[in-house]
């Protein structure tokens, strides 16, 4: 059975709402849920105009007034016409899904389900089927003034008042508007002979007595242009609607059970994932500890080897060394500052003009001769004592990699290439071939007898 109609007194609002409920002139029938695209279909452009009138074209509107979506579906209507298959409420469904449900309502109730906006939008039965492109929202129409059903006052001698049913009326709305004591149930009992067995089925023109004792005389009258609909629903429900409610409740219970099962499975999966992550973390900690112990052993071994090498070198005769240039030093070794990547000066500078001869400090083999990035053009020589000497910021090279040189032999000419603030020779001594193993170059030269 279709959902009972609900009405309310007119309120000023930014929307003209349509409850889409079963009302007088089209209520009380058990309507099958039919697919969109029936003989009563309307075009997407027409539905867009209805939405523009009902909600200013906002298909996801939810103002908290009990009506949802662009076409302002009442929740019971949305469920009764199959909307739950798309979303829990109309405002959560897409535009096309809302139109699909609206087609069913149009087929079951006709355009009167949207009493004011259907006329403005040109919504009729048997219109063209909706097409895929979404129509742009029509300009927001001015709020129409709702027509209010009138009563026929009787004499002041105590005669009961009468009411003539108009299109869009329901017993609950009439009882609310006319303040009938006992609500729609009392109104129905007083007019049962006039209304019939179905309290949802009232038709325009019926004369209803609003108080016991009045005489109901059929009288026709024109239907008003539009009525807003809301207010409490009758509490008594027909068997078909109760069955539908029970089915919905069963579906909700089944859905909750499925969600609970899914949540439990997700919880177990999360716990298993955390356990696996904890296991991997523990294995990682053990591996890190083992690696650290291995590195410590290797460092200890390397230190022992270094001390042995130092002892060997101390016992060997000293190699005669030579000053790399005939000049005194300027920027000392380990001078601190942000200008150097290591935070301090890793060598010593000799301020000499560009083109000054640069000599090998000791005999050895040229490891590299060429561009050295921030060092500019450079020469690196490995010596017999295991040390490496570096000559940087050069303007010209006179040796090549792999070449043997003697102490005091010219290997290049000074310059200001690479990261340099002026002509000078950057001289560096290392314990290894790479950057970071530097030692005091002047102490090295002086240890070999060079006076600098």
Short mmCIF file of C-alpha atoms in Angstrom, two decimals:
data_model
loop_
_atom_site.label_atom_id
_atom_site.label_comp_id
_atom_site.label_asym_id
_atom_site.label_seq_id
_atom_site.Cartn_x
_atom_site.Cartn_y
_atom_site.Cartn_z
CA UNK A 1 0.00 0.00 0.00
CA UNK A 2 1.31 3.51 -0.72
CA UNK A 3 2.54 5.71 2.09
CA UNK A 4 -0.06 7.85 3.90
CA UNK A 5 -0.07 11.56 3.16
CA UNK A 6 1.37 14.09 5.58
CA UNK A 7 0.68 17.83 5.55
CA UNK A 8 1.70 20.88 7.52
CA UNK A 9 0.77 24.50 7.81
CA UNK A 10 2.55 26.79 5.34
CA UNK A 11 6.02 27.99 6.41
CA UNK A 12 8.25 30.58 4.74
CA UNK A 13 11.31 28.73 3.46
CA UNK A 14 13.86 28.81 0.65
CA UNK A 15 12.34 25.67 -0.81
CA UNK A 16 8.90 24.68 -2.07
CA UNK A 17 8.82 21.17 -0.69
CA UNK A 18 6.87 18.22 -2.05
CA UNK A 19 6.31 15.34 0.38
CA UNK A 20 5.47 12.95 -2.48
CA UNK A 21 2.86 11.19 -0.30
CA UNK A 22 -0.48 9.66 -1.11
CA UNK A 23 -3.12 12.37 -0.85
CA UNK A 24 -6.78 13.07 -1.70
CA UNK A 25 -7.57 12.36 -5.34
CA UNK A 26 -4.72 9.86 -5.73
CA UNK A 27 -4.31 7.94 -2.46
CA UNK A 28 -5.05 4.61 -0.81
CA UNK A 29 -4.04 2.28 -3.63
CA UNK A 30 -1.41 -0.46 -3.53
CA UNK A 31 0.98 0.72 -6.26
CA UNK A 32 3.57 -1.65 -7.77
CA UNK A 33 7.16 -0.43 -8.00
CA UNK A 34 7.68 0.05 -11.72
CA UNK A 35 10.87 0.84 -13.57
CA UNK A 36 11.68 4.31 -14.86
CA UNK A 37 10.74 4.90 -18.47
CA UNK A 38 7.03 3.93 -18.22
CA UNK A 39 4.24 5.52 -20.18
CA UNK A 40 4.16 8.29 -17.56
CA UNK A 41 7.86 9.20 -17.89
CA UNK A 42 9.04 12.83 -18.00
CA UNK A 43 12.13 14.31 -19.63
CA UNK A 44 15.30 14.99 -17.64
CA UNK A 45 14.81 18.67 -18.45
CA UNK A 46 11.34 18.62 -16.89
CA UNK A 47 12.68 16.91 -13.74
CA UNK A 48 15.43 19.53 -13.59
CA UNK A 49 12.76 22.24 -13.63
CA UNK A 50 10.83 20.47 -10.86
CA UNK A 51 14.06 20.27 -8.82
CA UNK A 52 14.77 23.95 -9.49
CA UNK A 53 11.34 24.80 -8.06
CA UNK A 54 11.52 22.36 -5.14
CA UNK A 55 15.15 22.80 -4.01
CA UNK A 56 16.77 25.42 -6.27
CA UNK A 57 18.32 22.52 -8.19
CA UNK A 58 20.31 21.15 -5.21
CA UNK A 59 20.11 17.36 -5.67
CA UNK A 60 21.88 16.62 -2.36
CA UNK A 61 19.97 19.04 -0.14
CA UNK A 62 19.05 18.05 3.45
CA UNK A 63 17.78 20.98 5.50
CA UNK A 64 16.51 18.80 8.36
CA UNK A 65 12.83 19.37 7.56
CA UNK A 66 12.08 15.73 6.74
CA UNK A 67 12.33 16.17 2.94
CA UNK A 68 15.41 15.13 1.01
CA UNK A 69 17.11 15.54 -2.38
CA UNK A 70 16.47 17.72 -5.39
CA UNK A 71 12.82 16.56 -5.69
CA UNK A 72 12.21 16.77 -1.88
CA UNK A 73 11.24 13.15 -1.20
CA UNK A 74 9.68 12.26 2.12
CA UNK A 75 11.57 9.27 3.62
CA UNK A 76 8.55 6.96 3.62
CA UNK A 77 7.84 7.76 -0.04
CA UNK A 78 11.49 7.20 -0.97
CA UNK A 79 11.39 3.73 0.62
CA UNK A 80 7.91 2.83 -0.66
CA UNK A 81 8.92 3.49 -4.26
CA UNK A 82 12.18 1.55 -4.19
CA UNK A 83 14.64 4.34 -3.36
CA UNK A 84 16.39 2.21 -0.72
CA UNK A 85 17.85 0.15 -3.53
CA UNK A 86 19.97 3.19 -4.41
CA UNK A 87 20.64 4.93 -1.06
CA UNK A 88 19.29 5.27 2.48
CA UNK A 89 17.86 8.72 1.69
CA UNK A 90 17.18 10.67 -1.47
CA UNK A 91 19.86 13.29 -0.76
CA UNK A 92 22.46 10.48 -0.71
CA UNK A 93 21.42 9.22 -4.16
CA UNK A 94 22.55 10.53 -7.55
CA UNK A 95 20.41 12.79 -9.69
CA UNK A 96 19.61 9.92 -12.10
CA UNK A 97 18.61 7.63 -9.20
CA UNK A 98 16.30 10.30 -7.75
CA UNK A 99 14.69 10.76 -11.17
CA UNK A 100 14.23 6.97 -11.47
CA UNK A 101 12.27 6.89 -8.20
CA UNK A 102 10.36 10.03 -9.17
CA UNK A 103 9.23 8.31 -12.38
CA UNK A 104 7.65 5.61 -10.22
CA UNK A 105 5.92 8.20 -8.06
CA UNK A 106 4.70 10.01 -11.18
CA UNK A 107 3.33 6.73 -12.54
CA UNK A 108 1.61 5.92 -9.23
CA UNK A 109 0.38 9.35 -8.08
CA UNK A 110 0.58 11.63 -11.07
CA UNK A 111 2.03 15.16 -11.14
CA UNK A 112 -0.08 16.11 -8.13
CA UNK A 113 2.67 14.62 -5.95
CA UNK A 114 4.42 17.96 -6.61
CA UNK A 115 1.27 20.15 -6.56
CA UNK A 116 2.92 23.53 -7.02
CA UNK A 117 6.11 22.75 -8.90
CA UNK A 118 4.64 20.26 -11.39
CA UNK A 119 2.52 23.04 -12.92
CA UNK A 120 5.45 25.44 -13.11
CA UNK A 121 7.75 22.79 -14.61
CA UNK A 122 5.12 21.42 -17.04
CA UNK A 123 5.26 17.95 -15.46
CA UNK A 124 2.51 15.70 -16.90
CA UNK A 125 1.83 12.04 -17.37
CA UNK A 126 2.90 10.57 -20.69
CA UNK A 127 5.75 13.02 -21.31
CA UNK A 128 8.96 12.10 -23.17
CA UNK A 129 11.40 9.73 -21.42
CA UNK A 130 14.41 11.30 -19.66
CA UNK A 131 17.64 11.55 -21.64
CA UNK A 132 21.22 11.15 -20.38
CA UNK A 133 22.48 14.79 -20.39
CA UNK A 134 21.73 16.62 -17.14
CA UNK A 135 19.69 19.76 -17.64
CA UNK A 136 20.93 22.97 -16.04
CA UNK A 137 18.85 24.10 -13.04
CA UNK A 138 16.10 26.56 -13.94
CA UNK A 139 16.09 29.98 -12.24
CA UNK A 140 14.75 29.85 -8.71
CA UNK A 141 11.04 30.71 -8.79
CA UNK A 142 9.38 32.99 -6.31
CA UNK A 143 7.75 31.19 -3.42
CA UNK A 144 4.10 30.61 -4.22
CA UNK A 145 1.45 31.40 -1.67
CA UNK A 146 -0.19 28.17 -0.55
CA UNK A 147 -3.96 27.96 -0.69
CA UNK A 148 -5.57 27.06 2.59
CA UNK A 149 -8.74 24.90 2.72
CA UNK A 150 -11.64 26.75 4.13
CA UNK A 151 -14.33 25.61 6.52
CA UNK A 152 -17.98 26.45 6.35
CA UNK A 153 -18.90 28.10 9.67
CA UNK A 154 -22.24 27.14 11.05
CA UNK A 155 -24.53 29.23 13.21
CA UNK A 156 -23.42 30.28 16.65
CA UNK A 157 -26.19 28.17 18.16
CA UNK A 158 -23.80 25.21 18.52
CA UNK A 159 -24.21 23.52 15.10
CA UNK A 160 -21.04 21.49 14.13
CA UNK A 161 -18.61 22.87 11.55
CA UNK A 162 -18.20 21.15 8.14
CA UNK A 163 -15.19 20.84 5.84
CA UNK A 164 -15.07 20.20 2.08
CA UNK A 165 -12.19 17.95 0.90
CA UNK A 166 -9.91 19.46 -1.75
CA UNK A 167 -7.16 17.86 -3.82
CA UNK A 168 -4.08 17.10 -1.71
CA UNK A 169 -5.95 16.68 1.60
CA UNK A 170 -5.43 13.85 4.11
CA UNK A 171 -7.38 13.16 7.30
CA UNK A 172 -4.27 13.81 9.43
CA UNK A 173 -3.72 17.21 7.81
CA UNK A 174 -7.37 18.21 8.14
CA UNK A 175 -7.43 17.12 11.80
CA UNK A 176 -4.28 19.16 12.52
CA UNK A 177 -5.36 22.28 10.66
CA UNK A 178 -8.88 22.28 12.12
CA UNK A 179 -7.72 21.24 15.61
CA UNK A 180 -10.04 18.23 15.77
CA UNK A 181 -9.98 16.72 19.25
CA UNK A 182 -8.94 13.08 19.05
CA UNK A 183 -6.96 13.67 15.87
CA UNK A 184 -7.51 11.94 12.55
CA UNK A 185 -8.91 8.80 14.26
CA UNK A 186 -11.81 10.78 15.76
CA UNK A 187 -12.33 12.60 12.44
CA UNK A 188 -12.43 9.27 10.59
CA UNK A 189 -14.89 7.71 13.05
CA UNK A 190 -17.18 10.72 12.69
CA UNK A 191 -17.13 10.40 8.88
CA UNK A 192 -16.66 6.65 8.37
CA UNK A 193 -19.91 6.32 6.39
CA UNK A 194 -18.77 9.16 4.10
CA UNK A 195 -15.11 8.06 3.70
CA UNK A 196 -15.52 4.29 3.59
CA UNK A 197 -13.33 1.47 4.91
CA UNK A 198 -10.00 3.04 3.91
CA UNK A 199 -9.09 6.17 5.93
CA UNK A 200 -6.39 7.02 3.38
CA UNK A 201 -8.86 7.27 0.51
CA UNK A 202 -10.65 10.62 0.54
CA UNK A 203 -11.64 12.46 -2.61
CA UNK A 204 -12.22 16.13 -3.51
CA UNK A 205 -15.78 17.30 -2.91
CA UNK A 206 -16.52 15.11 0.15
CA UNK A 207 -18.10 17.05 3.04
CA UNK A 208 -16.69 16.04 6.43
CA UNK A 209 -18.10 16.91 9.82
CA UNK A 210 -15.42 18.30 12.11
CA UNK A 211 -17.50 17.70 15.26
CA UNK A 212 -19.90 14.90 16.16
CA UNK A 213 -23.51 15.64 15.15
CA UNK A 214 -22.87 17.61 11.96
CA UNK A 215 -24.50 16.50 8.74
CA UNK A 216 -22.12 15.69 5.87
CA UNK A 217 -23.51 17.00 2.60
CA UNK A 218 -21.49 16.39 -0.60
CA UNK A 219 -20.43 19.66 -2.15
CA UNK A 220 -17.99 20.27 -4.96
CA UNK A 221 -15.50 23.11 -4.99
CA UNK A 222 -12.38 24.01 -7.04
CA UNK A 223 -9.09 22.59 -5.84
CA UNK A 224 -6.50 25.08 -4.58
CA UNK A 225 -3.35 25.72 -6.61
CA UNK A 226 -0.87 24.20 -4.16
CA UNK A 227 -0.63 22.86 -0.62
CA UNK A 228 2.42 22.21 1.51
CA UNK A 229 2.16 18.88 3.23
CA UNK A 230 3.51 17.76 6.58
CA UNK A 231 2.34 16.98 10.13
CA UNK A 232 1.94 13.73 12.09
CA UNK A 233 0.94 10.61 10.22
CA UNK A 234 -2.01 8.47 11.32
CA UNK A 235 -0.74 5.87 13.74
CA UNK A 236 -2.92 3.07 12.37
CA UNK A 237 -1.39 1.38 9.33
CA UNK A 238 -3.02 -0.97 6.82
CA UNK A 239 -1.82 -4.56 6.70
CA UNK A 240 0.08 -4.06 3.44
CA UNK A 241 2.05 -1.17 4.89
CA UNK A 242 2.75 -3.11 8.09
CA UNK A 243 4.06 -5.97 5.97
CA UNK A 244 6.26 -3.54 4.07
CA UNK A 245 7.54 -2.12 7.38
CA UNK A 246 8.29 -5.61 8.63
CA UNK A 247 10.15 -6.44 5.43
CA UNK A 248 12.17 -3.26 5.71
CA UNK A 249 12.96 -4.00 9.37
CA UNK A 250 14.08 -7.50 8.42
CA UNK A 251 16.27 -6.12 5.66
CA UNK A 252 17.79 -3.58 8.06
CA UNK A 253 18.47 -6.33 10.63
CA UNK A 254 20.09 -8.50 7.96
CA UNK A 255 22.20 -5.56 6.81
CA UNK A 256 23.31 -4.81 10.37
CA UNK A 257 24.20 -8.47 10.92
CA UNK A 258 26.23 -8.50 7.71
CA UNK A 259 27.97 -5.27 8.71
CA UNK A 260 28.73 -6.67 12.18
CA UNK A 261 30.22 -9.82 10.60
CA UNK A 262 32.25 -7.73 8.19
CA UNK A 263 33.47 -5.53 11.05
CA UNK A 264 34.50 -8.61 13.06
CA UNK A 265 36.39 -10.02 10.08
CA UNK A 266 38.08 -6.66 9.54
CA UNK A 267 39.04 -6.55 13.22
CA UNK A 268 40.59 -10.01 13.04
CA UNK A 269 42.44 -9.08 9.86
CA UNK A 270 43.77 -5.93 11.52
CA UNK A 271 44.93 -7.88 14.57
CA UNK A 272 46.67 -10.42 12.33
CA UNK A 273 48.32 -7.58 10.41
CA UNK A 274 49.55 -5.96 13.62
CA UNK A 275 50.93 -9.28 14.86
CA UNK A 276 52.79 -9.77 11.56
CA UNK A 277 54.17 -6.22 11.73
CA UNK A 278 55.31 -6.77 15.33
CA UNK A 279 57.05 -9.99 14.28
CA UNK A 280 58.83 -8.24 11.42
CA UNK A 281 59.84 -5.38 13.71
CA UNK A 282 61.37 -7.82 16.21
CA UNK A 283 63.26 -9.58 13.44
CA UNK A 284 64.47 -6.18 12.21
CA UNK A 285 65.74 -5.27 15.69
CA UNK A 286 67.63 -8.55 15.95
CA UNK A 287 69.15 -8.07 12.51
CA UNK A 288 70.20 -4.51 13.38
CA UNK A 289 71.81 -5.69 16.61
CA UNK A 290 73.72 -8.43 14.75
CA UNK A 291 74.89 -5.94 12.13
CA UNK A 292 76.02 -3.51 14.81
CA UNK A 293 78.03 -6.23 16.53
CA UNK A 294 79.58 -7.18 13.19
CA UNK A 295 80.50 -3.57 12.48
CA UNK A 296 82.05 -3.21 15.94
CA UNK A 297 84.19 -6.30 15.36
CA UNK A 298 85.26 -5.00 11.95
CA UNK A 299 86.14 -1.59 13.46
CA UNK A 300 88.20 -3.25 16.17
CA UNK A 301 90.04 -5.31 13.58
CA UNK A 302 90.65 -2.22 11.41
CA UNK A 303 92.00 -0.31 14.41
CA UNK A 304 94.40 -3.08 15.20
CA UNK A 305 95.56 -3.13 11.59
CA UNK A 306 96.01 0.65 11.61
CA UNK A 307 98.15 0.54 14.73
CA UNK A 308 100.25 -2.21 13.23
CA UNK A 309 100.73 -0.15 10.07
CA UNK A 310 101.73 2.88 12.12
CA UNK A 311 104.28 0.85 14.01
CA UNK A 312 105.65 -0.46 10.72
CA UNK A 313 105.94 3.02 9.28
CA UNK A 314 107.56 4.35 12.45
CA UNK A 315 110.24 1.74 12.11
CA UNK A 316 110.84 2.54 8.41
CA UNK A 317 113.26 5.30 7.39
CA UNK A 318 111.64 8.72 6.75
CA UNK A 319 110.92 9.73 3.17
CA UNK A 320 112.31 13.07 2.10
CA UNK A 321 109.40 15.46 1.40
CA UNK A 322 109.07 18.74 -0.52
CA UNK A 323 106.92 21.84 -0.09
CA UNK A 324 104.19 21.92 -2.83
CA UNK A 325 104.86 25.66 -3.54
CA UNK A 326 107.44 28.23 -2.50
CA UNK A 327 105.16 30.24 -0.27
CA UNK A 328 103.84 30.37 3.26
CA UNK A 329 100.35 29.12 4.24
CA UNK A 330 97.25 31.30 4.78
CA UNK A 331 93.95 29.60 5.73
CA UNK A 332 94.99 26.94 8.27
CA UNK A 333 93.92 23.35 8.60
CA UNK A 334 90.59 22.77 10.46
CA UNK A 335 89.53 26.42 10.32
CA UNK A 336 85.78 26.29 11.07
CA UNK A 337 83.00 27.86 9.02
CA UNK A 338 79.94 27.20 6.83
CA UNK A 339 81.99 27.67 3.67
CA UNK A 340 83.23 24.08 3.92
CA UNK A 341 80.92 21.08 3.54
CA UNK A 342 82.50 19.28 6.49
CA UNK A 343 82.18 22.36 8.71
CA UNK A 344 85.91 22.98 8.75
CA UNK A 345 88.85 23.45 6.36
CA UNK A 346 90.17 19.97 5.46
CA UNK A 347 93.53 21.24 4.16
CA UNK A 348 95.77 24.29 4.13
CA UNK A 349 95.81 27.14 1.56
CA UNK A 350 98.94 28.70 -0.01
CA UNK A 351 98.13 32.12 -1.57
CA UNK A 352 100.08 32.13 -4.89
CA UNK A 353 99.36 33.79 -8.28
CA UNK A 354 97.73 31.83 -11.09
CA UNK A 355 100.37 29.86 -13.05
CA UNK A 356 102.70 29.18 -10.09
CA UNK A 357 104.46 25.78 -10.34
CA UNK A 358 102.95 23.12 -8.07
CA UNK A 359 105.29 20.28 -7.01
CA UNK A 360 104.67 16.77 -5.65
CA UNK A 361 105.20 16.73 -1.87
CA UNK A 362 106.56 13.19 -2.04
CA UNK A 363 107.28 10.43 -4.53
CA UNK A 364 104.35 8.30 -5.55
CA UNK A 365 101.75 7.40 -8.22
CA UNK A 366 99.16 9.80 -9.64
CA UNK A 367 95.73 8.46 -8.65
CA UNK A 368 93.69 11.08 -10.52
CA UNK A 369 94.35 14.20 -12.56
CA UNK A 370 91.35 16.19 -13.77
CA UNK A 371 88.19 17.95 -12.69
CA UNK A 372 87.24 17.46 -9.03
CA UNK A 373 83.93 19.36 -8.65
CA UNK A 374 84.21 22.07 -5.99
CA UNK A 375 87.99 21.44 -5.95
CA UNK A 376 88.20 22.49 -9.60
CA UNK A 377 91.11 20.89 -11.48
CA UNK A 378 93.06 18.69 -9.07
CA UNK A 379 95.82 16.08 -8.77
CA UNK A 380 95.78 13.27 -6.18
CA UNK A 381 98.97 11.26 -5.52
CA UNK A 382 99.38 8.06 -3.49
CA UNK A 383 102.70 7.84 -1.62
CA UNK A 384 104.75 4.88 -0.42
CA UNK A 385 103.83 5.54 3.21
CA UNK A 386 100.16 4.97 2.39
CA UNK A 387 99.22 8.64 2.54
CA UNK A 388 97.51 10.61 -0.25
CA UNK A 389 98.22 14.23 -1.14
CA UNK A 390 95.77 16.47 -2.97
CA UNK A 391 96.48 19.66 -4.97
CA UNK A 392 93.32 21.65 -5.87
CA UNK A 393 92.02 24.76 -7.76
CA UNK A 394 94.68 24.25 -10.47
CA UNK A 395 94.75 26.12 -13.79
CA UNK A 396 96.80 23.50 -15.73
CA UNK A 397 97.87 19.85 -15.26
CA UNK A 398 101.24 18.40 -16.33
CA UNK A 399 100.72 14.77 -15.23
CA UNK A 400 98.10 12.11 -15.88
CA UNK A 401 96.56 9.27 -13.91
CA UNK A 402 98.82 6.25 -13.32
CA UNK A 403 102.01 8.25 -13.81
CA UNK A 404 104.86 7.91 -11.28
CA UNK A 405 106.28 11.18 -9.87
CA UNK A 406 109.17 12.16 -7.64
CA UNK A 407 109.20 14.50 -4.65
CA UNK A 408 109.63 18.06 -5.87
CA UNK A 409 108.56 17.28 -9.48
CA UNK A 410 106.24 19.83 -11.07
CA UNK A 411 102.79 18.30 -11.53
CA UNK A 412 100.59 21.36 -12.28
CA UNK A 413 100.16 25.13 -12.17
CA UNK A 414 98.10 26.96 -9.55
CA UNK A 415 94.85 28.74 -10.31
CA UNK A 416 91.33 29.53 -8.99
CA UNK A 417 89.08 26.85 -10.51
CA UNK A 418 86.11 25.20 -8.74
CA UNK A 419 84.76 26.68 -5.50
CA UNK A 420 87.45 29.31 -4.95
CA UNK A 421 87.49 32.96 -3.87
CA UNK A 422 90.82 33.75 -5.55
CA UNK A 423 94.12 32.28 -6.86
CA UNK A 424 95.68 29.88 -4.36
CA UNK A 425 96.72 26.25 -3.89
CA UNK A 426 94.58 24.05 -1.66
CA UNK A 427 96.91 21.33 -0.30
CA UNK A 428 95.44 18.36 1.57
CA UNK A 429 96.85 15.11 3.03
CA UNK A 430 94.61 12.07 3.62
CA UNK A 431 94.91 8.57 4.99
CA UNK A 432 92.71 7.30 2.15
CA UNK A 433 91.90 8.33 -1.43
CA UNK A 434 88.49 9.85 -0.62
CA UNK A 435 87.17 12.95 1.08
CA UNK A 436 86.81 12.81 4.88
CA UNK A 437 90.07 11.05 5.86
CA UNK A 438 92.11 14.24 6.15
CA UNK A 439 95.04 14.83 8.55
CA UNK A 440 97.11 17.95 9.32
CA UNK A 441 99.03 18.63 6.05
CA UNK A 442 101.61 20.95 7.68
CA UNK A 443 102.38 18.38 10.36
CA UNK A 444 102.88 15.83 7.58
CA UNK A 445 105.30 18.12 5.71
CA UNK A 446 107.17 19.03 8.86
CA UNK A 447 107.46 15.37 9.78
CA UNK A 448 109.33 14.90 6.52
CA UNK A 449 111.73 17.71 7.19
CA UNK A 450 109.92 20.54 5.31
CA UNK A 451 110.04 23.91 7.07
CA UNK A 452 106.71 25.69 6.57
#
